[in-house]
JSON list of C-alpha atoms in Angstrom, two decimals:
[
{"chain": "A", "resi": 1387, "resn": "UNK", "atom": "CA", "xyz": [-61.44, 74.43, -169.03]},
{"chain": "A", "resi": 1388, "resn": "UNK", "atom": "CA", "xyz": [-62.38, 71.24, -170.56]},
{"chain": "A", "resi": 1389, "resn": "UNK", "atom": "CA", "xyz": [-64.24, 70.10, -167.35]},
{"chain": "A", "resi": 1390, "resn": "UNK", "atom": "CA", "xyz": [-65.98, 72.80, -167.59]},
{"chain": "A", "resi": 1391, "resn": "UNK", "atom": "CA", "xyz": [-66.98, 72.62, -171.08]},
{"chain": "A", "resi": 1392, "resn": "UNK", "atom": "CA", "xyz": [-67.15, 69.56, -170.56]},
{"chain": "A", "resi": 1393, "resn": "UNK", "atom": "CA", "xyz": [-70.15, 70.45, -167.77]},
{"chain": "A", "resi": 1394, "resn": "UNK", "atom": "CA", "xyz": [-71.59, 72.85, -170.29]},
{"chain": "A", "resi": 1395, "resn": "UNK", "atom": "CA", "xyz": [-72.90, 70.35, -172.46]},
{"chain": "A", "resi": 1396, "resn": "UNK", "atom": "CA", "xyz": [-74.30, 68.24, -169.37]},
{"chain": "A", "resi": 1397, "resn": "UNK", "atom": "CA", "xyz": [-76.38, 71.18, -168.05]},
{"chain": "A", "resi": 1398, "resn": "UNK", "atom": "CA", "xyz": [-77.38, 72.69, -171.79]},
{"chain": "A", "resi": 1399, "resn": "UNK", "atom": "CA", "xyz": [-78.67, 69.02, -172.41]},
{"chain": "A", "resi": 1400, "resn": "UNK", "atom": "CA", "xyz": [-80.82, 68.39, -168.73]},
{"chain": "A", "resi": 1401, "resn": "UNK", "atom": "CA", "xyz": [-82.48, 72.61, -169.69]},
{"chain": "A", "resi": 1402, "resn": "UNK", "atom": "CA", "xyz": [-83.04, 71.31, -173.40]},
{"chain": "A", "resi": 1403, "resn": "UNK", "atom": "CA", "xyz": [-85.36, 67.86, -172.20]},
{"chain": "A", "resi": 1404, "resn": "UNK", "atom": "CA", "xyz": [-87.23, 70.41, -170.05]},
{"chain": "A", "resi": 1405, "resn": "UNK", "atom": "CA", "xyz": [-90.48, 71.04, -172.25]},
{"chain": "A", "resi": 1406, "resn": "UNK", "atom": "CA", "xyz": [-92.00, 73.78, -172.60]},
{"chain": "A", "resi": 1407, "resn": "UNK", "atom": "CA", "xyz": [-94.95, 73.12, -170.21]},
{"chain": "A", "resi": 1408, "resn": "UNK", "atom": "CA", "xyz": [-92.38, 72.01, -167.39]},
{"chain": "A", "resi": 1409, "resn": "UNK", "atom": "CA", "xyz": [-90.49, 75.05, -167.88]},
{"chain": "A", "resi": 1410, "resn": "UNK", "atom": "CA", "xyz": [-93.28, 77.42, -167.92]},
{"chain": "A", "resi": 1411, "resn": "UNK", "atom": "CA", "xyz": [-93.74, 75.99, -164.22]},
{"chain": "A", "resi": 1412, "resn": "UNK", "atom": "CA", "xyz": [-90.81, 75.00, -163.08]},
{"chain": "A", "resi": 1413, "resn": "UNK", "atom": "CA", "xyz": [-90.04, 79.99, -163.52]},
{"chain": "A", "resi": 1414, "resn": "UNK", "atom": "CA", "xyz": [-93.43, 80.00, -161.81]},
{"chain": "A", "resi": 1415, "resn": "UNK", "atom": "CA", "xyz": [-91.95, 77.80, -158.57]},
{"chain": "A", "resi": 1416, "resn": "UNK", "atom": "CA", "xyz": [-88.41, 79.71, -158.99]},
{"chain": "A", "resi": 1417, "resn": "UNK", "atom": "CA", "xyz": [-90.39, 83.48, -159.52]},
{"chain": "A", "resi": 1418, "resn": "UNK", "atom": "CA", "xyz": [-92.40, 82.78, -156.10]},
{"chain": "A", "resi": 1419, "resn": "UNK", "atom": "CA", "xyz": [-88.97, 81.80, -154.23]},
{"chain": "A", "resi": 1420, "resn": "UNK", "atom": "CA", "xyz": [-87.17, 84.76, -155.64]},
{"chain": "A", "resi": 1421, "resn": "UNK", "atom": "CA", "xyz": [-90.27, 86.98, -153.60]},
{"chain": "A", "resi": 1422, "resn": "UNK", "atom": "CA", "xyz": [-89.14, 84.87, -150.39]},
{"chain": "A", "resi": 1423, "resn": "UNK", "atom": "CA", "xyz": [-85.48, 85.16, -150.63]},
{"chain": "A", "resi": 1424, "resn": "UNK", "atom": "CA", "xyz": [-85.87, 89.07, -151.44]},
{"chain": "A", "resi": 1425, "resn": "UNK", "atom": "CA", "xyz": [-88.61, 89.13, -148.29]},
{"chain": "A", "resi": 1426, "resn": "UNK", "atom": "CA", "xyz": [-86.20, 89.17, -146.10]},
{"chain": "A", "resi": 1427, "resn": "UNK", "atom": "CA", "xyz": [-84.65, 92.29, -147.67]},
{"chain": "A", "resi": 1428, "resn": "UNK", "atom": "CA", "xyz": [-87.48, 94.83, -147.24]},
{"chain": "A", "resi": 1429, "resn": "UNK", "atom": "CA", "xyz": [-85.36, 97.61, -147.42]},
{"chain": "A", "resi": 1430, "resn": "UNK", "atom": "CA", "xyz": [-83.87, 96.72, -150.41]},
{"chain": "A", "resi": 1431, "resn": "UNK", "atom": "CA", "xyz": [-85.22, 98.53, -153.67]},
{"chain": "A", "resi": 1432, "resn": "UNK", "atom": "CA", "xyz": [-83.06, 98.37, -156.73]},
{"chain": "A", "resi": 1433, "resn": "UNK", "atom": "CA", "xyz": [-82.53, 94.40, -158.38]},
{"chain": "A", "resi": 1434, "resn": "UNK", "atom": "CA", "xyz": [-80.88, 93.32, -161.79]},
{"chain": "A", "resi": 1435, "resn": "UNK", "atom": "CA", "xyz": [-82.55, 90.96, -163.95]},
{"chain": "A", "resi": 1436, "resn": "UNK", "atom": "CA", "xyz": [-81.35, 89.46, -166.81]},
{"chain": "A", "resi": 1437, "resn": "UNK", "atom": "CA", "xyz": [-83.99, 88.65, -169.57]},
{"chain": "A", "resi": 1438, "resn": "UNK", "atom": "CA", "xyz": [-84.70, 85.55, -170.50]},
{"chain": "A", "resi": 1439, "resn": "UNK", "atom": "CA", "xyz": [-82.34, 84.13, -174.08]},
{"chain": "A", "resi": 1440, "resn": "UNK", "atom": "CA", "xyz": [-85.72, 81.54, -175.47]},
{"chain": "A", "resi": 1441, "resn": "UNK", "atom": "CA", "xyz": [-83.47, 79.55, -177.61]},
{"chain": "A", "resi": 1442, "resn": "UNK", "atom": "CA", "xyz": [-81.41, 78.34, -174.33]},
{"chain": "A", "resi": 1443, "resn": "UNK", "atom": "CA", "xyz": [-84.30, 77.32, -172.72]},
{"chain": "A", "resi": 1444, "resn": "UNK", "atom": "CA", "xyz": [-83.06, 79.68, -169.59]},
{"chain": "A", "resi": 1445, "resn": "UNK", "atom": "CA", "xyz": [-85.56, 80.10, -166.71]},
{"chain": "A", "resi": 1446, "resn": "UNK", "atom": "CA", "xyz": [-88.30, 82.61, -167.61]},
{"chain": "A", "resi": 1447, "resn": "UNK", "atom": "CA", "xyz": [-87.74, 85.75, -165.88]},
{"chain": "A", "resi": 1448, "resn": "UNK", "atom": "CA", "xyz": [-89.94, 87.89, -167.11]},
{"chain": "A", "resi": 1449, "resn": "UNK", "atom": "CA", "xyz": [-92.56, 86.54, -164.85]},
{"chain": "A", "resi": 1450, "resn": "UNK", "atom": "CA", "xyz": [-89.83, 87.76, -161.96]},
{"chain": "A", "resi": 1451, "resn": "UNK", "atom": "CA", "xyz": [-89.47, 91.37, -163.28]},
{"chain": "A", "resi": 1452, "resn": "UNK", "atom": "CA", "xyz": [-93.78, 91.92, -163.90]},
{"chain": "A", "resi": 1453, "resn": "UNK", "atom": "CA", "xyz": [-94.03, 90.58, -160.60]},
{"chain": "A", "resi": 1454, "resn": "UNK", "atom": "CA", "xyz": [-91.21, 93.15, -158.93]},
{"chain": "A", "resi": 1455, "resn": "UNK", "atom": "CA", "xyz": [-92.36, 95.84, -161.00]},
{"chain": "A", "resi": 1456, "resn": "UNK", "atom": "CA", "xyz": [-95.95, 94.97, -159.76]},
{"chain": "A", "resi": 1457, "resn": "UNK", "atom": "CA", "xyz": [-94.36, 95.01, -155.60]},
{"chain": "A", "resi": 1458, "resn": "UNK", "atom": "CA", "xyz": [-92.85, 98.78, -156.94]},
{"chain": "A", "resi": 1459, "resn": "UNK", "atom": "CA", "xyz": [-89.15, 97.28, -156.76]},
{"chain": "A", "resi": 1460, "resn": "UNK", "atom": "CA", "xyz": [-87.04, 99.57, -159.16]},
{"chain": "A", "resi": 1461, "resn": "UNK", "atom": "CA", "xyz": [-85.47, 97.15, -161.91]},
{"chain": "A", "resi": 1462, "resn": "UNK", "atom": "CA", "xyz": [-83.24, 96.81, -164.54]},
{"chain": "A", "resi": 1463, "resn": "UNK", "atom": "CA", "xyz": [-81.53, 94.70, -166.93]},
{"chain": "A", "resi": 1464, "resn": "UNK", "atom": "CA", "xyz": [-78.40, 94.76, -169.00]},
{"chain": "A", "resi": 1465, "resn": "UNK", "atom": "CA", "xyz": [-77.41, 96.21, -172.95]},
{"chain": "A", "resi": 1466, "resn": "UNK", "atom": "CA", "xyz": [-74.45, 93.79, -174.01]},
{"chain": "A", "resi": 1467, "resn": "UNK", "atom": "CA", "xyz": [-71.74, 95.00, -176.85]},
{"chain": "A", "resi": 1468, "resn": "UNK", "atom": "CA", "xyz": [-69.91, 92.11, -177.97]},
{"chain": "A", "resi": 1469, "resn": "UNK", "atom": "CA", "xyz": [-67.36, 93.73, -179.66]},
{"chain": "A", "resi": 1470, "resn": "UNK", "atom": "CA", "xyz": [-65.97, 95.36, -176.60]},
{"chain": "A", "resi": 1471, "resn": "UNK", "atom": "CA", "xyz": [-67.66, 92.06, -174.07]},
{"chain": "A", "resi": 1472, "resn": "UNK", "atom": "CA", "xyz": [-69.54, 94.17, -172.27]},
{"chain": "A", "resi": 1473, "resn": "UNK", "atom": "CA", "xyz": [-72.85, 95.02, -170.26]},
{"chain": "A", "resi": 1474, "resn": "UNK", "atom": "CA", "xyz": [-74.20, 97.99, -169.07]},
{"chain": "A", "resi": 1475, "resn": "UNK", "atom": "CA", "xyz": [-77.20, 98.87, -167.55]},
{"chain": "A", "resi": 1476, "resn": "UNK", "atom": "CA", "xyz": [-80.79, 99.61, -168.67]},
{"chain": "A", "resi": 1477, "resn": "UNK", "atom": "CA", "xyz": [-83.77, 100.71, -166.23]},
{"chain": "A", "resi": 1478, "resn": "UNK", "atom": "CA", "xyz": [-87.04, 97.97, -167.05]},
{"chain": "A", "resi": 1479, "resn": "UNK", "atom": "CA", "xyz": [-90.52, 99.70, -166.55]},
{"chain": "A", "resi": 1480, "resn": "UNK", "atom": "CA", "xyz": [-93.62, 97.93, -166.44]},
{"chain": "A", "resi": 1481, "resn": "UNK", "atom": "CA", "xyz": [-93.70, 99.31, -170.66]},
{"chain": "A", "resi": 1482, "resn": "UNK", "atom": "CA", "xyz": [-90.29, 98.58, -172.16]},
{"chain": "A", "resi": 1483, "resn": "UNK", "atom": "CA", "xyz": [-90.59, 97.02, -175.13]},
{"chain": "A", "resi": 1484, "resn": "UNK", "atom": "CA", "xyz": [-88.63, 94.75, -176.14]},
{"chain": "A", "resi": 1485, "resn": "UNK", "atom": "CA", "xyz": [-87.20, 92.83, -179.25]},
{"chain": "A", "resi": 1486, "resn": "UNK", "atom": "CA", "xyz": [-83.70, 90.58, -179.60]},
{"chain": "A", "resi": 1487, "resn": "UNK", "atom": "CA", "xyz": [-80.21, 90.91, -180.44]},
{"chain": "A", "resi": 1488, "resn": "UNK", "atom": "CA", "xyz": [-78.27, 89.14, -182.62]},
{"chain": "A", "resi": 1489, "resn": "UNK", "atom": "CA", "xyz": [-77.20, 86.97, -179.72]},
{"chain": "A", "resi": 1490, "resn": "UNK", "atom": "CA", "xyz": [-80.66, 85.75, -179.24]},
{"chain": "A", "resi": 1491, "resn": "UNK", "atom": "CA", "xyz": [-80.90, 88.31, -175.55]},
{"chain": "A", "resi": 1492, "resn": "UNK", "atom": "CA", "xyz": [-84.64, 90.44, -175.01]},
{"chain": "A", "resi": 1493, "resn": "UNK", "atom": "CA", "xyz": [-82.97, 93.89, -175.40]},
{"chain": "A", "resi": 1494, "resn": "UNK", "atom": "CA", "xyz": [-85.17, 97.69, -174.73]},
{"chain": "A", "resi": 1495, "resn": "UNK", "atom": "CA", "xyz": [-86.27, 98.62, -177.93]},
{"chain": "A", "resi": 1496, "resn": "UNK", "atom": "CA", "xyz": [-85.68, 102.16, -176.98]},
{"chain": "A", "resi": 1497, "resn": "UNK", "atom": "CA", "xyz": [-83.21, 101.49, -173.77]},
{"chain": "A", "resi": 1498, "resn": "UNK", "atom": "CA", "xyz": [-83.13, 103.96, -171.18]},
{"chain": "A", "resi": 1499, "resn": "UNK", "atom": "CA", "xyz": [-79.05, 103.64, -169.73]},
{"chain": "A", "resi": 1500, "resn": "UNK", "atom": "CA", "xyz": [-78.29, 103.95, -166.65]},
{"chain": "A", "resi": 1501, "resn": "UNK", "atom": "CA", "xyz": [-75.17, 104.00, -163.93]},
{"chain": "A", "resi": 1502, "resn": "UNK", "atom": "CA", "xyz": [-75.06, 100.54, -162.21]},
{"chain": "A", "resi": 1503, "resn": "UNK", "atom": "CA", "xyz": [-74.51, 103.23, -158.28]},
{"chain": "A", "resi": 1504, "resn": "UNK", "atom": "CA", "xyz": [-77.91, 102.11, -157.30]},
{"chain": "A", "resi": 1505, "resn": "UNK", "atom": "CA", "xyz": [-78.06, 98.18, -157.58]},
{"chain": "A", "resi": 1506, "resn": "UNK", "atom": "CA", "xyz": [-78.51, 96.10, -154.56]},
{"chain": "A", "resi": 1507, "resn": "UNK", "atom": "CA", "xyz": [-79.74, 92.55, -155.79]},
{"chain": "A", "resi": 1508, "resn": "UNK", "atom": "CA", "xyz": [-78.50, 91.32, -158.97]},
{"chain": "A", "resi": 1509, "resn": "UNK", "atom": "CA", "xyz": [-80.05, 87.46, -160.26]},
{"chain": "A", "resi": 1510, "resn": "UNK", "atom": "CA", "xyz": [-77.96, 85.88, -162.39]},
{"chain": "A", "resi": 1511, "resn": "UNK", "atom": "CA", "xyz": [-77.79, 83.81, -165.01]},
{"chain": "A", "resi": 1512, "resn": "UNK", "atom": "CA", "xyz": [-76.29, 79.85, -164.92]},
{"chain": "A", "resi": 1513, "resn": "UNK", "atom": "CA", "xyz": [-75.88, 76.40, -166.62]},
{"chain": "A", "resi": 1514, "resn": "UNK", "atom": "CA", "xyz": [-74.92, 75.00, -163.00]},
{"chain": "A", "resi": 1515, "resn": "UNK", "atom": "CA", "xyz": [-73.89, 76.19, -159.06]},
{"chain": "A", "resi": 1516, "resn": "UNK", "atom": "CA", "xyz": [-72.38, 74.03, -156.33]},
{"chain": "A", "resi": 1517, "resn": "UNK", "atom": "CA", "xyz": [-72.92, 74.48, -152.91]},
{"chain": "A", "resi": 1518, "resn": "UNK", "atom": "CA", "xyz": [-70.12, 76.82, -152.10]},
{"chain": "A", "resi": 1519, "resn": "UNK", "atom": "CA", "xyz": [-71.95, 79.71, -154.14]},
{"chain": "A", "resi": 1520, "resn": "UNK", "atom": "CA", "xyz": [-69.25, 79.05, -158.22]},
{"chain": "A", "resi": 1521, "resn": "UNK", "atom": "CA", "xyz": [-71.45, 78.94, -160.74]},
{"chain": "A", "resi": 1522, "resn": "UNK", "atom": "CA", "xyz": [-70.51, 77.55, -164.66]},
{"chain": "A", "resi": 1523, "resn": "UNK", "atom": "CA", "xyz": [-72.27, 80.06, -166.37]},
{"chain": "A", "resi": 1524, "resn": "UNK", "atom": "CA", "xyz": [-71.75, 80.38, -170.87]},
{"chain": "A", "resi": 1525, "resn": "UNK", "atom": "CA", "xyz": [-67.86, 80.89, -171.00]},
{"chain": "A", "resi": 1526, "resn": "UNK", "atom": "CA", "xyz": [-68.72, 84.38, -172.06]},
{"chain": "A", "resi": 1527, "resn": "UNK", "atom": "CA", "xyz": [-67.36, 86.28, -168.83]},
{"chain": "A", "resi": 1528, "resn": "UNK", "atom": "CA", "xyz": [-69.74, 88.66, -169.07]},
{"chain": "A", "resi": 1529, "resn": "UNK", "atom": "CA", "xyz": [-71.54, 87.88, -165.67]},
{"chain": "A", "resi": 1530, "resn": "UNK", "atom": "CA", "xyz": [-68.25, 87.35, -164.18]},
{"chain": "A", "resi": 1531, "resn": "UNK", "atom": "CA", "xyz": [-66.83, 91.30, -165.58]},
{"chain": "A", "resi": 1532, "resn": "UNK", "atom": "CA", "xyz": [-70.01, 92.88, -164.57]},
{"chain": "A", "resi": 1533, "resn": "UNK", "atom": "CA", "xyz": [-70.58, 91.59, -161.18]},
{"chain": "A", "resi": 1534, "resn": "UNK", "atom": "CA", "xyz": [-66.46, 92.34, -160.48]},
{"chain": "A", "resi": 1535, "resn": "UNK", "atom": "CA", "xyz": [-67.29, 95.82, -161.74]},
{"chain": "A", "resi": 1536, "resn": "UNK", "atom": "CA", "xyz": [-70.57, 96.10, -158.92]},
{"chain": "A", "resi": 1537, "resn": "UNK", "atom": "CA", "xyz": [-68.79, 95.72, -155.53]},
{"chain": "A", "resi": 1538, "resn": "UNK", "atom": "CA", "xyz": [-68.43, 93.73, -153.15]},
{"chain": "A", "resi": 1539, "resn": "UNK", "atom": "CA", "xyz": [-71.71, 94.91, -151.35]},
{"chain": "A", "resi": 1540, "resn": "UNK", "atom": "CA", "xyz": [-74.25, 93.79, -154.04]},
{"chain": "A", "resi": 1541, "resn": "UNK", "atom": "CA", "xyz": [-75.58, 90.69, -153.57]},
{"chain": "A", "resi": 1542, "resn": "UNK", "atom": "CA", "xyz": [-75.15, 88.41, -155.97]},
{"chain": "A", "resi": 1543, "resn": "UNK", "atom": "CA", "xyz": [-78.21, 85.55, -156.69]},
{"chain": "A", "resi": 1544, "resn": "UNK", "atom": "CA", "xyz": [-78.63, 82.87, -159.54]},
{"chain": "A", "resi": 1545, "resn": "UNK", "atom": "CA", "xyz": [-82.21, 81.14, -160.60]},
{"chain": "A", "resi": 1546, "resn": "UNK", "atom": "CA", "xyz": [-82.02, 77.47, -161.33]},
{"chain": "A", "resi": 1547, "resn": "UNK", "atom": "CA", "xyz": [-83.80, 75.20, -162.55]},
{"chain": "A", "resi": 1548, "resn": "UNK", "atom": "CA", "xyz": [-81.64, 72.35, -160.64]},
{"chain": "A", "resi": 1549, "resn": "UNK", "atom": "CA", "xyz": [-79.88, 71.38, -156.89]},
{"chain": "A", "resi": 1550, "resn": "UNK", "atom": "CA", "xyz": [-76.67, 72.12, -156.51]},
{"chain": "A", "resi": 1551, "resn": "UNK", "atom": "CA", "xyz": [-73.60, 70.29, -157.95]},
{"chain": "A", "resi": 1552, "resn": "UNK", "atom": "CA", "xyz": [-71.61, 69.26, -154.38]},
{"chain": "A", "resi": 1553, "resn": "UNK", "atom": "CA", "xyz": [-68.84, 71.46, -156.25]},
{"chain": "A", "resi": 1554, "resn": "UNK", "atom": "CA", "xyz": [-67.75, 72.77, -159.70]},
{"chain": "A", "resi": 1555, "resn": "UNK", "atom": "CA", "xyz": [-64.36, 73.39, -161.94]},
{"chain": "A", "resi": 1556, "resn": "UNK", "atom": "CA", "xyz": [-63.87, 77.27, -160.36]},
{"chain": "A", "resi": 1557, "resn": "UNK", "atom": "CA", "xyz": [-61.04, 80.24, -162.15]},
{"chain": "A", "resi": 1558, "resn": "UNK", "atom": "CA", "xyz": [-59.43, 82.95, -161.26]},
{"chain": "A", "resi": 1559, "resn": "UNK", "atom": "CA", "xyz": [-61.28, 85.01, -162.64]},
{"chain": "A", "resi": 1560, "resn": "UNK", "atom": "CA", "xyz": [-65.03, 83.35, -161.67]},
{"chain": "A", "resi": 1561, "resn": "UNK", "atom": "CA", "xyz": [-67.11, 85.95, -158.57]},
{"chain": "A", "resi": 1562, "resn": "UNK", "atom": "CA", "xyz": [-68.99, 83.56, -156.80]},
{"chain": "A", "resi": 1563, "resn": "UNK", "atom": "CA", "xyz": [-72.53, 84.06, -156.07]},
{"chain": "A", "resi": 1564, "resn": "UNK", "atom": "CA", "xyz": [-73.47, 85.02, -152.79]},
{"chain": "A", "resi": 1565, "resn": "UNK", "atom": "CA", "xyz": [-76.93, 82.83, -153.18]},
{"chain": "A", "resi": 1566, "resn": "UNK", "atom": "CA", "xyz": [-79.12, 81.08, -155.62]},
{"chain": "A", "resi": 1567, "resn": "UNK", "atom": "CA", "xyz": [-83.04, 79.88, -155.86]},
{"chain": "A", "resi": 1568, "resn": "UNK", "atom": "CA", "xyz": [-84.38, 77.05, -157.22]},
{"chain": "A", "resi": 1569, "resn": "UNK", "atom": "CA", "xyz": [-88.15, 75.80, -157.70]},
{"chain": "A", "resi": 1570, "resn": "UNK", "atom": "CA", "xyz": [-88.67, 74.05, -154.33]},
{"chain": "A", "resi": 1571, "resn": "UNK", "atom": "CA", "xyz": [-86.27, 76.87, -152.39]},
{"chain": "A", "resi": 1572, "resn": "UNK", "atom": "CA", "xyz": [-83.40, 78.66, -151.81]},
{"chain": "A", "resi": 1573, "resn": "UNK", "atom": "CA", "xyz": [-79.56, 78.46, -150.64]},
{"chain": "A", "resi": 1574, "resn": "UNK", "atom": "CA", "xyz": [-77.13, 81.30, -148.70]},
{"chain": "A", "resi": 1575, "resn": "UNK", "atom": "CA", "xyz": [-74.15, 80.23, -149.24]},
{"chain": "A", "resi": 1576, "resn": "UNK", "atom": "CA", "xyz": [-71.24, 81.38, -147.14]},
{"chain": "A", "resi": 1577, "resn": "UNK", "atom": "CA", "xyz": [-72.85, 81.86, -143.89]}
]
């Protein structure tokens, strides 16, 4: 765990060092690559997207949300319950209005809760990813628990500003990714 915390600090600093206009340009490139990745799955229509926490300088996935909706995808997000450390799925639409929750996560003002059953692909936040699909998140385990509950058929795709590391420390509860999208391309793991 100490090594993961050390790496979290390093990647938070690297992310913070990216200025706002560069972050927007990188986010736009990631959206293009994410849509290219999705084009490999023409029958896939149900996509879960994380929404960006501004204070953490996350990839602007609002751009991805809009693009997915424009392309006719059914899009989902999550509302986090910090008391039970669980994420609940909500349907997102073009007219969904958001407000920040107490953790700074954008959530729908009027959430439309829905079962996870239709989700076919999840775009996952991360600080770092390695060449095998192992990721380092923020250390709370929300996405590992969420992904573990979805089943093996759901495609798990990270979004990252930074290229994959050679290797990262892994804990027994960590759920590996199937792929990761970067500004200049994507990697499919374990093929």
